[in-house]
């Protein structure tokens, strides 16, 4: 089974800061990696698909990169509305795995 | 616009089963994967399995094999997830989601509102 790790598990940053979250797979997954944002009490929302494709309507301050086993999710300028938990998710041969999540807070 | 509407909250006894429904509207049903994910209180997301209705062959996460059954009813555009032998560890919000790519099972573009299942004696 493919396992995903994310770091950090929690981060606190100031408005306007650049924020990076990393996600690592324990085996090669090409670019089969998506990123979601989940706000408290809400269903997750897909932000980035296939490692780097920004979904329609998602602000351009969000971006993703990476391939193989190492991936990065970036918020270029953190906004108050970005307070949420972010999850990576891989798909391989119809099997999904989510990362454990990164909680992002405003300092 | 695709919408997924799930059935309401459930309270179940340990050892029993629960069946959660997910009704899709606003698009074709048969060609798009329906995926089930759960989230225990204060925890992360856990993939349970999925199905593409036109193929009718579900795929399950190993940790739920033998306990979960995912089915669809194309006449009502509804997917079902049934989980048996419930324990308190199954207390969670259960989400259905749908991929927007034809015939693919890669991501969840659309999500239901979630169904809280509480297992308690």
mmCIF file of C-alpha atoms in Angstrom:
data_model
loop_
_atom_site.group_PDB
_atom_site.id
_atom_site.type_symbol
_atom_site.label_atom_id
_atom_site.label_comp_id
_atom_site.label_asym_id
_atom_site.label_seq_id
_atom_site.Cartn_x
_atom_site.Cartn_y
_atom_site.Cartn_z
ATOM 1 C CA UNK A 1 0.000 0.000 0.000
ATOM 2 C CA UNK A 2 1.107 3.535 -0.721
ATOM 3 C CA UNK A 3 1.546 5.631 2.409
ATOM 4 C CA UNK A 4 1.593 9.424 2.464
ATOM 5 C CA UNK A 5 3.304 11.695 4.941
ATOM 6 C CA UNK A 6 2.799 15.427 5.284
ATOM 7 C CA UNK A 7 4.794 18.075 7.052
ATOM 8 C CA UNK A 8 4.390 20.066 9.076
ATOM 9 C CA UNK A 9 1.278 18.814 10.840
ATOM 10 C CA UNK A 10 0.598 22.346 12.068
ATOM 11 C CA UNK A 11 1.828 25.751 11.072
ATOM 12 C CA UNK A 12 1.088 29.275 12.162
ATOM 13 C CA UNK A 13 2.040 32.152 9.891
ATOM 14 C CA UNK A 14 1.278 35.826 9.416
ATOM 15 C CA UNK A 15 -1.016 37.286 6.792
ATOM 16 C CA UNK A 16 0.997 37.758 3.629
ATOM 17 C CA UNK A 17 3.535 35.047 4.443
ATOM 18 C CA UNK A 18 4.517 32.347 2.002
ATOM 19 C CA UNK A 19 3.498 28.925 3.273
ATOM 20 C CA UNK A 20 4.826 25.566 2.071
ATOM 21 C CA UNK A 21 3.458 22.133 2.885
ATOM 22 C CA UNK A 22 5.231 19.001 1.775
ATOM 23 C CA UNK A 23 3.761 15.613 1.007
ATOM 24 C CA UNK A 24 5.815 12.493 0.456
ATOM 25 C CA UNK A 25 4.801 9.099 -0.902
ATOM 26 C CA UNK A 26 6.607 5.914 0.099
ATOM 27 C CA UNK A 27 6.766 4.868 -3.534
ATOM 28 C CA UNK A 28 6.681 6.404 -6.981
ATOM 29 C CA UNK A 29 3.298 7.919 -7.894
ATOM 30 C CA UNK A 30 4.215 10.072 -10.916
ATOM 31 C CA UNK A 31 1.990 13.162 -10.654
ATOM 32 C CA UNK A 32 -1.020 11.300 -9.254
ATOM 33 C CA UNK A 33 -1.405 13.730 -6.390
ATOM 34 C CA UNK A 34 -4.218 16.092 -5.432
ATOM 35 C CA UNK A 35 -4.560 18.755 -2.734
ATOM 36 C CA UNK A 36 -7.699 19.601 -0.747
ATOM 37 C CA UNK A 37 -8.671 22.346 1.675
ATOM 38 C CA UNK A 38 -11.054 21.572 4.514
ATOM 39 C CA UNK A 39 -12.599 24.201 6.753
ATOM 40 C CA UNK A 40 -14.179 23.210 10.076
ATOM 41 C CA UNK A 41 -17.551 21.517 9.699
ATOM 42 C CA UNK A 42 -17.330 21.496 5.910
ATOM 43 C CA UNK A 43 -16.570 18.954 3.234
ATOM 44 C CA UNK A 44 -13.118 19.192 1.676
ATOM 45 C CA UNK A 45 -12.614 21.194 -1.497
ATOM 46 C CA UNK A 46 -10.320 20.185 -4.330
ATOM 47 C CA UNK A 47 -7.740 22.893 -4.993
ATOM 48 C CA UNK A 48 -5.072 21.247 -7.126
ATOM 49 C CA UNK A 49 -5.155 18.097 -9.223
ATOM 50 C CA UNK A 50 -2.366 16.082 -10.809
ATOM 51 C CA UNK A 51 0.218 17.763 -8.613
ATOM 52 C CA UNK A 52 0.120 21.191 -10.221
ATOM 53 C CA UNK A 53 -3.185 21.883 -11.998
ATOM 54 C CA UNK A 54 -5.078 24.667 -10.288
ATOM 55 C CA UNK A 55 -8.809 23.954 -10.299
ATOM 56 C CA UNK A 56 -11.160 26.467 -11.863
ATOM 57 C CA UNK A 57 -12.059 29.276 -9.510
ATOM 58 C CA UNK A 58 -9.257 28.595 -7.049
ATOM 59 C CA UNK A 59 -7.174 31.709 -6.282
ATOM 60 C CA UNK A 60 -3.808 31.858 -7.972
ATOM 61 C CA UNK A 61 -1.982 32.228 -4.651
ATOM 62 C CA UNK A 62 -2.366 28.454 -4.329
ATOM 63 C CA UNK A 63 0.032 26.276 -6.283
ATOM 64 C CA UNK A 64 1.457 22.787 -6.324
ATOM 65 C CA UNK A 65 4.589 21.154 -7.628
ATOM 66 C CA UNK A 66 6.507 17.923 -7.608
ATOM 67 C CA UNK A 67 6.429 14.462 -9.098
ATOM 68 C CA UNK A 68 7.574 10.980 -8.225
ATOM 69 C CA UNK A 69 7.549 10.852 -4.439
ATOM 70 C CA UNK A 70 7.967 14.449 -3.271
ATOM 71 C CA UNK A 71 5.380 17.173 -3.608
ATOM 72 C CA UNK A 72 4.915 20.719 -2.360
ATOM 73 C CA UNK A 73 1.799 22.821 -1.850
ATOM 74 C CA UNK A 74 2.323 26.571 -1.597
ATOM 75 C CA UNK A 75 0.233 29.517 -0.537
ATOM 76 C CA UNK A 76 2.173 32.491 -1.876
ATOM 77 C CA UNK A 77 0.530 35.078 0.361
ATOM 78 C CA UNK A 78 -1.474 33.698 3.258
ATOM 79 C CA UNK A 79 -4.931 35.232 3.711
ATOM 80 C CA UNK A 80 -7.263 35.020 6.735
ATOM 81 C CA UNK A 81 -9.720 32.908 4.724
ATOM 82 C CA UNK A 82 -7.009 30.287 4.165
ATOM 83 C CA UNK A 83 -7.309 29.046 7.752
ATOM 84 C CA UNK A 84 -8.058 25.375 7.183
ATOM 85 C CA UNK A 85 -6.578 21.911 7.139
ATOM 86 C CA UNK A 86 -4.901 20.846 3.919
ATOM 87 C CA UNK A 87 -4.668 17.251 2.729
ATOM 88 C CA UNK A 88 -2.758 15.618 -0.053
ATOM 89 C CA UNK A 89 -4.272 12.558 -1.733
ATOM 90 C CA UNK A 90 -2.678 10.077 -4.100
ATOM 91 C CA UNK A 91 -4.426 7.756 -6.517
ATOM 92 C CA UNK A 92 -2.769 4.632 -7.792
ATOM 93 C CA UNK A 93 -4.554 1.801 -9.563
ATOM 94 C CA UNK A 94 -7.919 3.015 -8.240
ATOM 95 C CA UNK A 95 -6.638 3.012 -4.650
ATOM 96 C CA UNK A 96 -6.635 6.309 -2.785
ATOM 97 C CA UNK A 97 -4.577 7.422 0.178
ATOM 98 C CA UNK A 98 -4.837 10.722 2.018
ATOM 99 C CA UNK A 99 -2.027 12.375 3.876
ATOM 100 C CA UNK A 100 -2.593 13.061 7.593
ATOM 101 C CA UNK A 101 -3.248 16.759 7.007
ATOM 102 C CA UNK A 102 -1.644 20.096 7.813
ATOM 103 C CA UNK A 103 -3.536 22.578 9.927
ATOM 104 C CA UNK A 104 -2.817 26.167 8.928
ATOM 105 C CA UNK A 105 -3.475 29.015 11.322
ATOM 106 C CA UNK A 106 -2.891 32.754 11.376
ATOM 107 C CA UNK A 107 -0.297 34.086 13.806
ATOM 108 C CA UNK B 1 -23.974 21.879 -11.583
ATOM 109 C CA UNK B 2 -23.417 18.503 -9.939
ATOM 110 C CA UNK B 3 -24.890 18.091 -6.460
ATOM 111 C CA UNK B 4 -24.580 15.174 -4.083
ATOM 112 C CA UNK B 5 -27.144 14.878 -1.318
ATOM 113 C CA UNK B 6 -26.578 12.349 1.438
ATOM 114 C CA UNK B 7 -29.006 10.732 3.846
ATOM 115 C CA UNK B 8 -29.388 11.994 7.383
ATOM 116 C CA UNK B 9 -27.531 11.307 10.579
ATOM 117 C CA UNK B 10 -27.727 7.841 12.116
ATOM 118 C CA UNK B 11 -27.275 6.429 15.603
ATOM 119 C CA UNK B 12 -26.426 2.739 15.656
ATOM 120 C CA UNK B 13 -25.736 0.052 18.249
ATOM 121 C CA UNK B 14 -22.422 -1.774 18.267
ATOM 122 C CA UNK B 15 -22.558 -4.847 16.053
ATOM 123 C CA UNK B 16 -25.226 -3.438 13.765
ATOM 124 C CA UNK B 17 -24.973 -2.079 10.220
ATOM 125 C CA UNK B 18 -25.559 1.307 8.640
ATOM 126 C CA UNK B 19 -26.447 2.184 5.064
ATOM 127 C CA UNK B 20 -25.770 5.713 3.840
ATOM 128 C CA UNK B 21 -27.140 6.989 0.546
ATOM 129 C CA UNK B 22 -25.765 9.596 -1.833
ATOM 130 C CA UNK B 23 -28.066 10.945 -4.574
ATOM 131 C CA UNK B 24 -26.507 12.766 -7.503
ATOM 132 C CA UNK B 25 -28.120 15.423 -9.638
ATOM 133 C CA UNK B 26 -27.031 17.804 -12.358
ATOM 134 C CA UNK B 27 -25.087 15.443 -14.548
ATOM 135 C CA UNK B 28 -24.742 11.939 -15.917
ATOM 136 C CA UNK B 29 -24.494 9.293 -13.221
ATOM 137 C CA UNK B 30 -23.262 6.073 -14.750
ATOM 138 C CA UNK B 31 -19.908 7.210 -16.096
ATOM 139 C CA UNK B 32 -18.413 8.931 -13.086
ATOM 140 C CA UNK B 33 -16.828 7.414 -10.019
ATOM 141 C CA UNK B 34 -18.545 7.731 -6.662
ATOM 142 C CA UNK B 35 -16.041 7.538 -3.827
ATOM 143 C CA UNK B 36 -16.641 7.151 -0.098
ATOM 144 C CA UNK B 37 -14.439 8.799 2.518
ATOM 145 C CA UNK B 38 -14.892 9.010 6.259
ATOM 146 C CA UNK B 39 -13.588 11.316 8.954
ATOM 147 C CA UNK B 40 -13.597 10.380 12.616
ATOM 148 C CA UNK B 41 -13.983 13.241 15.113
ATOM 149 C CA UNK B 42 -10.864 15.418 15.070
ATOM 150 C CA UNK B 43 -9.136 13.078 12.638
ATOM 151 C CA UNK B 44 -8.106 13.074 9.001
ATOM 152 C CA UNK B 45 -9.727 11.717 5.864
ATOM 153 C CA UNK B 46 -9.871 7.981 5.245
ATOM 154 C CA UNK B 47 -10.702 6.480 1.874
ATOM 155 C CA UNK B 48 -13.166 3.589 2.078
ATOM 156 C CA UNK B 49 -13.759 2.653 -1.528
ATOM 157 C CA UNK B 50 -15.461 3.609 -4.742
ATOM 158 C CA UNK B 51 -17.404 2.521 -7.771
ATOM 159 C CA UNK B 52 -18.054 3.612 -11.339
ATOM 160 C CA UNK B 53 -21.721 2.716 -11.833
ATOM 161 C CA UNK B 54 -21.405 1.645 -15.456
ATOM 162 C CA UNK B 55 -18.693 -0.865 -14.502
ATOM 163 C CA UNK B 56 -20.521 -1.934 -11.342
ATOM 164 C CA UNK B 57 -17.365 -3.334 -9.753
ATOM 165 C CA UNK B 58 -16.537 -1.630 -6.473
ATOM 166 C CA UNK B 59 -13.043 -1.236 -5.104
ATOM 167 C CA UNK B 60 -12.551 -1.261 -1.350
ATOM 168 C CA UNK B 61 -9.788 -0.154 0.963
ATOM 169 C CA UNK B 62 -8.116 -3.149 2.529
ATOM 170 C CA UNK B 63 -8.991 -2.084 6.065
ATOM 171 C CA UNK B 64 -12.699 -2.258 5.236
ATOM 172 C CA UNK B 65 -12.701 -5.428 3.121
ATOM 173 C CA UNK B 66 -15.457 -7.759 4.238
ATOM 174 C CA UNK B 67 -17.276 -5.032 6.166
ATOM 175 C CA UNK B 68 -18.183 -2.473 3.525
ATOM 176 C CA UNK B 69 -20.452 -2.790 0.506
ATOM 177 C CA UNK B 70 -20.811 -0.056 -2.101
ATOM 178 C CA UNK B 71 -23.663 -0.263 -4.565
ATOM 179 C CA UNK B 72 -25.514 1.989 -6.962
ATOM 180 C CA UNK B 73 -29.039 2.356 -8.302
ATOM 181 C CA UNK B 74 -28.801 3.988 -11.699
ATOM 182 C CA UNK B 75 -32.579 4.444 -11.904
ATOM 183 C CA UNK B 76 -32.393 6.946 -9.038
ATOM 184 C CA UNK B 77 -28.782 8.138 -9.507
ATOM 185 C CA UNK B 78 -28.060 6.987 -5.984
ATOM 186 C CA UNK B 79 -25.018 5.331 -4.482
ATOM 187 C CA UNK B 80 -25.041 3.444 -1.210
ATOM 188 C CA UNK B 81 -22.372 2.582 1.316
ATOM 189 C CA UNK B 82 -23.199 -0.087 3.861
ATOM 190 C CA UNK B 83 -20.852 -0.764 6.762
ATOM 191 C CA UNK B 84 -21.415 -3.738 9.025
ATOM 192 C CA UNK B 85 -20.191 -4.964 12.423
ATOM 193 C CA UNK B 86 -20.064 -1.415 13.715
ATOM 194 C CA UNK B 87 -17.934 -0.450 16.696
ATOM 195 C CA UNK B 88 -17.420 2.867 18.427
ATOM 196 C CA UNK B 89 -14.375 3.346 16.184
ATOM 197 C CA UNK B 90 -16.759 3.700 13.246
ATOM 198 C CA UNK B 91 -18.242 6.892 14.675
ATOM 199 C CA UNK B 92 -17.449 9.407 11.953
ATOM 200 C CA UNK B 93 -18.758 11.701 9.271
ATOM 201 C CA UNK B 94 -19.138 9.725 6.060
ATOM 202 C CA UNK B 95 -18.763 11.605 2.799
ATOM 203 C CA UNK B 96 -19.501 10.621 -0.749
ATOM 204 C CA UNK B 97 -17.664 12.342 -3.532
ATOM 205 C CA UNK B 98 -17.583 12.238 -7.303
ATOM 206 C CA UNK B 99 -14.841 12.441 -9.888
ATOM 207 C CA UNK B 100 -15.609 14.759 -12.806
ATOM 208 C CA UNK B 101 -13.437 12.841 -15.253
ATOM 209 C CA UNK B 102 -15.336 10.333 -17.375
ATOM 210 C CA UNK B 103 -14.576 6.766 -16.402
ATOM 211 C CA UNK B 104 -11.799 7.721 -13.997
ATOM 212 C CA UNK B 105 -11.214 7.309 -10.303
ATOM 213 C CA UNK B 106 -8.613 9.910 -9.476
ATOM 214 C CA UNK B 107 -10.028 12.650 -7.280
ATOM 215 C CA UNK B 108 -13.126 14.091 -5.631
ATOM 216 C CA UNK B 109 -14.360 17.154 -7.462
ATOM 217 C CA UNK B 110 -17.795 17.191 -5.875
ATOM 218 C CA UNK B 111 -18.692 16.266 -2.312
ATOM 219 C CA UNK B 112 -21.845 15.447 -0.409
ATOM 220 C CA UNK B 113 -22.645 17.298 2.777
ATOM 221 C CA UNK B 114 -21.554 14.395 4.959
ATOM 222 C CA UNK B 115 -23.521 11.994 7.137
ATOM 223 C CA UNK B 116 -22.715 11.649 10.825
ATOM 224 C CA UNK B 117 -22.873 8.067 12.009
ATOM 225 C CA UNK B 118 -22.671 7.618 15.756
ATOM 226 C CA UNK B 119 -22.126 4.154 17.177
ATOM 227 C CA UNK B 120 -23.143 3.941 20.805
ATOM 228 C CA UNK B 121 -24.716 1.443 23.138
#
